[in-house]
GROMACS .gro file of C-alpha atoms in nm:
model
  403
    1UNK     CA    1  10.503  10.689   6.370
    2UNK     CA    2  10.142  10.792   6.302
    3UNK     CA    3   9.983  11.074   6.498
    4UNK     CA    4   9.838  10.924   6.822
    5UNK     CA    5   9.534  11.152   6.813
    6UNK     CA    6   9.456  11.050   6.456
    7UNK     CA    7   9.475  10.684   6.549
    8UNK     CA    8   9.264  10.704   6.866
    9UNK     CA    9   9.005  10.928   6.702
   10UNK     CA   10   8.914  10.618   6.501
   11UNK     CA   11   8.895  10.386   6.804
   12UNK     CA   12   8.613  10.284   7.035
   13UNK     CA   13   8.749  10.160   7.368
   14UNK     CA   14   8.603   9.933   7.633
   15UNK     CA   15   8.789  10.006   7.960
   16UNK     CA   16   8.752   9.813   8.284
   17UNK     CA   17   8.911   9.935   8.606
   18UNK     CA   18   8.860  10.296   8.501
   19UNK     CA   19   8.804  10.420   8.856
   20UNK     CA   20   9.130  10.263   8.974
   21UNK     CA   21   9.470  10.428   8.994
   22UNK     CA   22   9.613  10.329   8.656
   23UNK     CA   23   9.264  10.314   8.503
   24UNK     CA   24   9.184  10.677   8.582
   25UNK     CA   25   9.511  10.786   8.422
   26UNK     CA   26   9.432  10.580   8.111
   27UNK     CA   27   9.085  10.732   8.096
   28UNK     CA   28   9.221  11.085   8.132
   29UNK     CA   29   9.465  11.037   7.846
   30UNK     CA   30   9.214  10.865   7.620
   31UNK     CA   31   8.937  11.119   7.676
   32UNK     CA   32   9.120  11.451   7.699
   33UNK     CA   33   9.455  11.411   7.524
   34UNK     CA   34   9.383  11.167   7.242
   35UNK     CA   35   9.035  11.261   7.125
   36UNK     CA   36   8.926  10.897   7.130
   37UNK     CA   37   8.604  10.837   6.937
   38UNK     CA   38   8.423  10.675   7.228
   39UNK     CA   39   8.510  10.511   7.561
   40UNK     CA   40   8.284  10.265   7.738
   41UNK     CA   41   8.388  10.251   8.104
   42UNK     CA   42   8.264   9.966   8.320
   43UNK     CA   43   8.164  10.091   8.666
   44UNK     CA   44   8.026   9.913   8.970
   45UNK     CA   45   7.720  10.038   9.157
   46UNK     CA   46   7.617  10.347   8.966
   47UNK     CA   47   7.764  10.623   8.746
   48UNK     CA   48   7.728  10.862   9.040
   49UNK     CA   49   7.953  10.643   9.253
   50UNK     CA   50   8.219  10.636   8.983
   51UNK     CA   51   8.209  11.014   8.943
   52UNK     CA   52   8.232  11.054   9.320
   53UNK     CA   53   8.543  10.836   9.320
   54UNK     CA   54   8.706  11.042   9.045
   55UNK     CA   55   8.626  11.363   9.233
   56UNK     CA   56   8.845  11.229   9.515
   57UNK     CA   57   9.139  11.116   9.303
   58UNK     CA   58   9.136  11.343   8.995
   59UNK     CA   59   8.915  11.631   9.117
   60UNK     CA   60   9.031  11.891   8.865
   61UNK     CA   61   9.009  11.651   8.571
   62UNK     CA   62   8.662  11.497   8.607
   63UNK     CA   63   8.472  11.778   8.439
   64UNK     CA   64   8.710  11.781   8.145
   65UNK     CA   65   8.675  11.405   8.098
   66UNK     CA   66   8.295  11.405   8.109
   67UNK     CA   67   8.259  11.724   7.904
   68UNK     CA   68   8.410  11.550   7.602
   69UNK     CA   69   8.079  11.358   7.569
   70UNK     CA   70   8.288  11.062   7.456
   71UNK     CA   71   8.265  10.864   7.780
   72UNK     CA   72   7.975  10.628   7.846
   73UNK     CA   73   7.959  10.479   8.194
   74UNK     CA   74   7.837  10.118   8.178
   75UNK     CA   75   7.708   9.968   8.502
   76UNK     CA   76   7.828   9.614   8.560
   77UNK     CA   77   8.043   9.379   8.767
   78UNK     CA   78   8.335   9.169   8.639
   79UNK     CA   79   8.232   8.875   8.859
   80UNK     CA   80   7.887   8.843   8.697
   81UNK     CA   81   7.786   8.669   8.372
   82UNK     CA   82   7.842   8.902   8.075
   83UNK     CA   83   7.990   9.138   8.336
   84UNK     CA   84   7.634   9.230   8.434
   85UNK     CA   85   7.605   9.455   8.127
   86UNK     CA   86   7.258   9.514   7.982
   87UNK     CA   87   7.213   9.308   7.666
   88UNK     CA   88   7.130   9.610   7.447
   89UNK     CA   89   7.450   9.789   7.553
   90UNK     CA   90   7.655   9.472   7.509
   91UNK     CA   91   7.517   9.432   7.156
   92UNK     CA   92   7.606   9.792   7.080
   93UNK     CA   93   7.960   9.738   7.210
   94UNK     CA   94   7.995   9.417   7.009
   95UNK     CA   95   7.930   9.620   6.693
   96UNK     CA   96   8.155   9.917   6.770
   97UNK     CA   97   8.439   9.838   7.013
   98UNK     CA   98   8.783   9.809   6.852
   99UNK     CA   99   9.005   9.800   7.163
  100UNK     CA  100   8.951   9.632   7.502
  101UNK     CA  101   9.169   9.737   7.795
  102UNK     CA  102   9.111   9.518   8.099
  103UNK     CA  103   9.256   9.690   8.402
  104UNK     CA  104   9.006   9.582   8.668
  105UNK     CA  105   9.173   9.395   8.953
  106UNK     CA  106   9.152   9.337   9.327
  107UNK     CA  107   9.476   9.421   9.509
  108UNK     CA  108   9.364   9.288   9.847
  109UNK     CA  109   9.673   9.098   9.962
  110UNK     CA  110   9.473   8.932  10.240
  111UNK     CA  111   9.236   8.755  10.001
  112UNK     CA  112   9.250   8.378   9.986
  113UNK     CA  113   9.385   8.207   9.677
  114UNK     CA  114   9.032   8.113   9.568
  115UNK     CA  115   8.910   8.472   9.614
  116UNK     CA  116   9.208   8.605   9.421
  117UNK     CA  117   9.124   8.372   9.132
  118UNK     CA  118   8.758   8.477   9.131
  119UNK     CA  119   8.855   8.846   9.124
  120UNK     CA  120   9.162   8.845   8.902
  121UNK     CA  121   9.158   8.538   8.678
  122UNK     CA  122   8.806   8.424   8.594
  123UNK     CA  123   8.691   8.774   8.483
  124UNK     CA  124   8.979   8.795   8.233
  125UNK     CA  125   8.892   8.458   8.083
  126UNK     CA  126   8.525   8.551   8.070
  127UNK     CA  127   8.600   8.884   7.903
  128UNK     CA  128   8.805   8.702   7.640
  129UNK     CA  129   8.497   8.492   7.562
  130UNK     CA  130   8.285   8.806   7.537
  131UNK     CA  131   8.548   8.961   7.310
  132UNK     CA  132   8.507   8.677   7.061
  133UNK     CA  133   8.170   8.825   6.955
  134UNK     CA  134   8.311   9.178   6.904
  135UNK     CA  135   8.303   9.218   6.526
  136UNK     CA  136   8.564   9.494   6.490
  137UNK     CA  137   8.805   9.412   6.773
  138UNK     CA  138   9.170   9.468   6.680
  139UNK     CA  139   9.337   9.473   7.025
  140UNK     CA  140   9.279   9.302   7.362
  141UNK     CA  141   9.497   9.439   7.643
  142UNK     CA  142   9.531   9.259   7.975
  143UNK     CA  143   9.705   9.451   8.255
  144UNK     CA  144   9.918   9.201   8.445
  145UNK     CA  145  10.225   9.267   8.664
  146UNK     CA  146  10.599   9.213   8.627
  147UNK     CA  147  10.578   9.007   8.946
  148UNK     CA  148  10.397   8.740   8.749
  149UNK     CA  149  10.757   8.631   8.695
  150UNK     CA  150  10.860   8.658   9.061
  151UNK     CA  151  10.910   8.281   9.084
  152UNK     CA  152  11.229   8.330   8.883
  153UNK     CA  153  11.572   8.380   9.041
  154UNK     CA  154  11.727   8.726   9.043
  155UNK     CA  155  11.855   8.831   8.703
  156UNK     CA  156  11.722   8.934   8.364
  157UNK     CA  157  11.351   8.872   8.300
  158UNK     CA  158  11.253   8.890   7.936
  159UNK     CA  159  10.918   9.001   7.794
  160UNK     CA  160  10.766   8.656   7.765
  161UNK     CA  161  10.554   8.417   7.969
  162UNK     CA  162  10.742   8.201   8.220
  163UNK     CA  163  10.508   7.912   8.311
  164UNK     CA  164  10.500   7.796   8.672
  165UNK     CA  165  10.346   7.452   8.627
  166UNK     CA  166  10.026   7.345   8.451
  167UNK     CA  167   9.791   7.645   8.461
  168UNK     CA  168   9.478   7.444   8.380
  169UNK     CA  169   9.558   7.196   8.656
  170UNK     CA  170   9.628   7.478   8.902
  171UNK     CA  171   9.300   7.650   8.822
  172UNK     CA  172   9.104   7.327   8.872
  173UNK     CA  173   9.277   7.264   9.205
  174UNK     CA  174   9.210   7.614   9.334
  175UNK     CA  175   8.843   7.611   9.237
  176UNK     CA  176   8.797   7.270   9.397
  177UNK     CA  177   9.030   7.280   9.699
  178UNK     CA  178   9.133   7.644   9.739
  179UNK     CA  179   9.501   7.559   9.701
  180UNK     CA  180   9.762   7.413   9.466
  181UNK     CA  181  10.002   7.131   9.527
  182UNK     CA  182  10.322   7.263   9.680
  183UNK     CA  183  10.161   7.592   9.779
  184UNK     CA  184  10.219   7.943   9.647
  185UNK     CA  185  10.367   8.140   9.937
  186UNK     CA  186  10.743   8.160   9.907
  187UNK     CA  187  10.738   8.077   9.537
  188UNK     CA  188  10.591   8.411   9.425
  189UNK     CA  189  10.592   8.765   9.559
  190UNK     CA  190  10.222   8.722   9.644
  191UNK     CA  191   9.915   8.514   9.568
  192UNK     CA  192   9.814   8.797   9.334
  193UNK     CA  193  10.138   8.755   9.136
  194UNK     CA  194  10.087   8.378   9.110
  195UNK     CA  195   9.732   8.422   8.983
  196UNK     CA  196   9.848   8.676   8.724
  197UNK     CA  197  10.105   8.424   8.598
  198UNK     CA  198   9.841   8.155   8.574
  199UNK     CA  199   9.599   8.392   8.399
  200UNK     CA  200   9.857   8.491   8.138
  201UNK     CA  201   9.907   8.125   8.046
  202UNK     CA  202   9.535   8.045   8.035
  203UNK     CA  203   9.448   8.354   7.832
  204UNK     CA  204   9.704   8.283   7.561
  205UNK     CA  205   9.635   7.908   7.550
  206UNK     CA  206   9.255   7.934   7.539
  207UNK     CA  207   9.228   8.229   7.300
  208UNK     CA  208   9.509   8.200   7.042
  209UNK     CA  209   9.310   8.397   6.782
  210UNK     CA  210   9.260   8.706   6.998
  211UNK     CA  211   9.504   8.997   6.939
  212UNK     CA  212   9.630   8.983   7.298
  213UNK     CA  213   9.877   9.225   7.453
  214UNK     CA  214   9.984   9.146   7.811
  215UNK     CA  215  10.114   9.466   7.974
  216UNK     CA  216  10.318   9.412   8.290
  217UNK     CA  217  10.376   9.726   8.497
  218UNK     CA  218  10.635   9.730   8.771
  219UNK     CA  219  10.559   9.895   9.105
  220UNK     CA  220  10.357  10.197   8.994
  221UNK     CA  221  10.464  10.531   9.138
  222UNK     CA  222  10.329  10.888   9.140
  223UNK     CA  223  10.283  11.069   8.809
  224UNK     CA  224  10.546  11.299   8.669
  225UNK     CA  225  10.287  11.523   8.502
  226UNK     CA  226   9.960  11.353   8.400
  227UNK     CA  227   9.686  11.380   8.510
  228UNK     CA  228   9.879  11.609   8.747
  229UNK     CA  229  10.224  11.602   8.915
  230UNK     CA  230  10.252  11.356   9.205
  231UNK     CA  231   9.911  11.204   9.130
  232UNK     CA  232   9.898  10.896   9.350
  233UNK     CA  233   9.654  10.678   9.538
  234UNK     CA  234   9.688  10.514   9.878
  235UNK     CA  235   9.733  10.138   9.854
  236UNK     CA  236   9.823  10.150   9.485
  237UNK     CA  237  10.182  10.279   9.523
  238UNK     CA  238  10.374  10.011   9.717
  239UNK     CA  239  10.685  10.224   9.761
  240UNK     CA  240  10.488  10.518   9.895
  241UNK     CA  241  10.315  10.289  10.145
  242UNK     CA  242  10.654  10.153  10.253
  243UNK     CA  243  10.802  10.504  10.294
  244UNK     CA  244  10.499  10.622  10.491
  245UNK     CA  245  10.507  10.326  10.728
  246UNK     CA  246  10.874  10.378  10.800
  247UNK     CA  247  10.836  10.753  10.851
  248UNK     CA  248  10.559  10.703  11.103
  249UNK     CA  249  10.729  10.431  11.308
  250UNK     CA  250  11.092  10.367  11.215
  251UNK     CA  251  11.220  10.020  11.299
  252UNK     CA  252  11.560   9.851  11.294
  253UNK     CA  253  11.615   9.931  10.927
  254UNK     CA  254  11.765   9.587  10.865
  255UNK     CA  255  11.707   9.457  10.512
  256UNK     CA  256  11.786   9.115  10.365
  257UNK     CA  257  11.974   9.144  10.036
  258UNK     CA  258  12.156   8.902   9.809
  259UNK     CA  259  12.529   8.829   9.818
  260UNK     CA  260  12.554   9.014   9.487
  261UNK     CA  261  12.430   9.339   9.647
  262UNK     CA  262  12.557   9.354  10.006
  263UNK     CA  263  12.535   9.735  10.005
  264UNK     CA  264  12.175   9.755   9.881
  265UNK     CA  265  12.273   9.822   9.520
  266UNK     CA  266  11.993   9.608   9.379
  267UNK     CA  267  11.746   9.789   9.153
  268UNK     CA  268  11.408   9.886   9.301
  269UNK     CA  269  11.161   9.850   9.017
  270UNK     CA  270  10.922  10.143   9.007
  271UNK     CA  271  10.788  10.356   8.724
  272UNK     CA  272  10.554  10.662   8.726
  273UNK     CA  273  10.192  10.593   8.644
  274UNK     CA  274  10.184  10.829   8.346
  275UNK     CA  275  10.483  10.657   8.184
  276UNK     CA  276  10.306  10.322   8.233
  277UNK     CA  277   9.992  10.471   8.076
  278UNK     CA  278  10.169  10.620   7.776
  279UNK     CA  279  10.371  10.308   7.702
  280UNK     CA  280  10.060  10.090   7.709
  281UNK     CA  281   9.878  10.326   7.474
  282UNK     CA  282  10.177  10.347   7.241
  283UNK     CA  283  10.176   9.968   7.213
  284UNK     CA  284   9.800   9.973   7.157
  285UNK     CA  285   9.859  10.215   6.873
  286UNK     CA  286  10.133   9.998   6.724
  287UNK     CA  287   9.925   9.680   6.746
  288UNK     CA  288  10.180   9.502   6.965
  289UNK     CA  289  10.091   9.151   7.078
  290UNK     CA  290  10.261   8.925   7.331
  291UNK     CA  291  10.418   9.061   7.650
  292UNK     CA  292  10.562   9.402   7.733
  293UNK     CA  293  10.714   9.541   8.053
  294UNK     CA  294  10.671   9.895   8.178
  295UNK     CA  295  10.943   9.883   8.438
  296UNK     CA  296  11.232  10.079   8.593
  297UNK     CA  297  11.420  10.047   8.263
  298UNK     CA  298  11.136  10.252   8.113
  299UNK     CA  299  11.218  10.529   8.363
  300UNK     CA  300  11.530  10.564   8.580
  301UNK     CA  301  11.661  10.251   8.756
  302UNK     CA  302  11.737  10.337   9.120
  303UNK     CA  303  11.888  10.126   9.395
  304UNK     CA  304  11.745  10.029   9.732
  305UNK     CA  305  12.021  10.229   9.905
  306UNK     CA  306  11.938  10.542   9.703
  307UNK     CA  307  11.572  10.512   9.797
  308UNK     CA  308  11.656  10.477  10.165
  309UNK     CA  309  11.891  10.775  10.157
  310UNK     CA  310  11.608  10.995  10.030
  311UNK     CA  311  11.384  10.873  10.310
  312UNK     CA  312  11.650  10.933  10.577
  313UNK     CA  313  11.725  11.281  10.442
  314UNK     CA  314  11.365  11.394  10.498
  315UNK     CA  315  11.284  11.198  10.813
  316UNK     CA  316  11.402  11.460  11.069
  317UNK     CA  317  11.207  11.739  10.903
  318UNK     CA  318  10.873  11.603  11.019
  319UNK     CA  319  10.967  11.373  11.309
  320UNK     CA  320  11.222  11.583  11.498
  321UNK     CA  321  11.482  11.305  11.508
  322UNK     CA  322  11.666  11.076  11.271
  323UNK     CA  323  11.533  10.724  11.226
  324UNK     CA  324  11.748  10.415  11.245
  325UNK     CA  325  12.009  10.386  10.973
  326UNK     CA  326  11.930  10.126  10.712
  327UNK     CA  327  12.151   9.818  10.720
  328UNK     CA  328  12.181   9.545  10.460
  329UNK     CA  329  12.256   9.188  10.558
  330UNK     CA  330  12.312   8.876  10.351
  331UNK     CA  331  12.255   8.641  10.645
  332UNK     CA  332  11.888   8.542  10.641
  333UNK     CA  333  11.909   8.424  11.002
  334UNK     CA  334  11.937   8.788  11.112
  335UNK     CA  335  11.590   8.923  11.182
  336UNK     CA  336  11.505   9.204  10.941
  337UNK     CA  337  11.281   9.501  11.015
  338UNK     CA  338  10.903   9.467  11.002
  339UNK     CA  339  10.878   9.703  10.707
  340UNK     CA  340  11.134   9.503  10.515
  341UNK     CA  341  10.907   9.204  10.580
  342UNK     CA  342  10.606   9.406  10.464
  343UNK     CA  343  10.787   9.496  10.142
  344UNK     CA  344  10.926   9.149  10.087
  345UNK     CA  345  11.060   9.202   9.733
  346UNK     CA  346  11.267   9.509   9.819
  347UNK     CA  347  11.591   9.314   9.843
  348UNK     CA  348  11.544   9.120   9.518
  349UNK     CA  349  11.722   9.208   9.195
  350UNK     CA  350  11.520   9.115   8.892
  351UNK     CA  351  11.616   9.314   8.582
  352UNK     CA  352  11.295   9.344   8.383
  353UNK     CA  353  11.370   9.403   8.016
  354UNK     CA  354  11.181   9.674   7.832
  355UNK     CA  355  11.327   9.597   7.490
  356UNK     CA  356  10.987   9.623   7.320
  357UNK     CA  357  10.948   9.985   7.430
  358UNK     CA  358  11.292  10.125   7.350
  359UNK     CA  359  11.173  10.246   7.012
  360UNK     CA  360  10.933  10.489   7.184
  361UNK     CA  361  11.195  10.688   7.374
  362UNK     CA  362  11.205  10.968   7.117
  363UNK     CA  363  10.828  10.993   7.064
  364UNK     CA  364  10.689  11.345   7.105
  365UNK     CA  365  10.331  11.460   7.166
  366UNK     CA  366  10.061  11.348   7.410
  367UNK     CA  367  10.210  11.000   7.458
  368UNK     CA  368  10.572  11.105   7.505
  369UNK     CA  369  10.777  10.905   7.754
  370UNK     CA  370  11.087  11.122   7.712
  371UNK     CA  371  11.210  11.255   8.047
  372UNK     CA  372  11.358  11.582   7.924
  373UNK     CA  373  11.491  11.779   8.221
  374UNK     CA  374  11.307  11.562   8.476
  375UNK     CA  375  11.529  11.502   8.784
  376UNK     CA  376  11.432  11.163   8.928
  377UNK     CA  377  11.632  11.216   9.248
  378UNK     CA  378  11.467  11.549   9.321
  379UNK     CA  379  11.131  11.398   9.231
  380UNK     CA  380  11.180  11.125   9.493
  381UNK     CA  381  11.291  11.375   9.755
  382UNK     CA  382  10.985  11.592   9.694
  383UNK     CA  383  10.769  11.282   9.714
  384UNK     CA  384  10.920  11.193  10.054
  385UNK     CA  385  10.863  11.551  10.171
  386UNK     CA  386  10.497  11.536  10.067
  387UNK     CA  387  10.447  11.206  10.247
  388UNK     CA  388  10.600  11.357  10.560
  389UNK     CA  389  10.376  11.662  10.540
  390UNK     CA  390  10.068  11.444  10.498
  391UNK     CA  391  10.164  11.246  10.809
  392UNK     CA  392  10.196  11.570  11.006
  393UNK     CA  393   9.862  11.694  10.872
  394UNK     CA  394   9.682  11.376  10.976
  395UNK     CA  395   9.840  11.381  11.322
  396UNK     CA  396   9.736  11.743  11.373
  397UNK     CA  397   9.384  11.662  11.256
  398UNK     CA  398   9.356  11.377  11.507
  399UNK     CA  399   9.481  11.597  11.789
  400UNK     CA  400   9.239  11.875  11.692
  401UNK     CA  401   8.945  11.635  11.685
  402UNK     CA  402   9.018  11.528  12.041
  403UNK     CA  403   9.020  11.885  12.178
   0.00000   0.00000   0.00000
């Protein structure tokens, strides 16, 4: 394999979603570890607002990123024509950009289907049109989600597109009526997942000549090491949100699971954000097209029962008492706990293949995904401890403010 730094030193990147959770990790790697020639980062509002956001999430890394002088913040909005980018800058990008990484997305689960399409589908299709005028473009990366395939039954999910009806027809229905025939809820993990599935189909069908890579992360978890250990962001780590909710107000602990996993032995699909980042960039480097997963198979597959044991082990240390024991039931008529409802896919058992990434397991250097002496169980326990400490800190702060 070629040297990653040598490859990226020759690339000019256009990155959207750079102030987000995964986006900030991608930016950090591209700017500070890979010596990328230049990185255009689309930001909403103003450059100052973007920098302020980074100072909250990657405070010790911001200066290093900006000091490279390789990052140009481009003001725009993915919902506007030409992304709201000034024509002179867009012309400059059209002449120089070699790689587009589209990571911008809205993860608001309460958004309507029409709003979700406007935020997560139409911008991708519009960017693909913009990309057609980029003279030196060699790679177009769309960040999707493994749950774009959540309409499938439990079992193996390969790295390919699984259509869920006529995407063009669905898009027309949503834009006109705000819904699709038969509905979405119950068929997919979320409206967001459905829209990602539809977008994958539309992108590939409408732009067959673009060098498209669809990267599907699983549930993204805290970083192992980059940009720093346990780097995370509220609302972007579903498992952390679930653990925190349970730690604050434990409920019945009842979880619906399949007949195949009556003891909660189904795999919970989560992968650290820096492994997701490195795998995407390795595929960028290799010129991969089609679909790839960055899933639990890319890290350490762990079961629902193992996750819950880690939570239970650390619960008394910050709450003073043990929460309810987790119970797994195969009878859907039994009412499950409210947090199990919140995290509706926890009892499912999709096995997301990562066959396309297996060749990278022995890669060394700045994009290594090798785990070395990393202990995933201890990592999860420390994560639970940190969540518990943060809960205590916030409670103490609220009490202090009332005095």
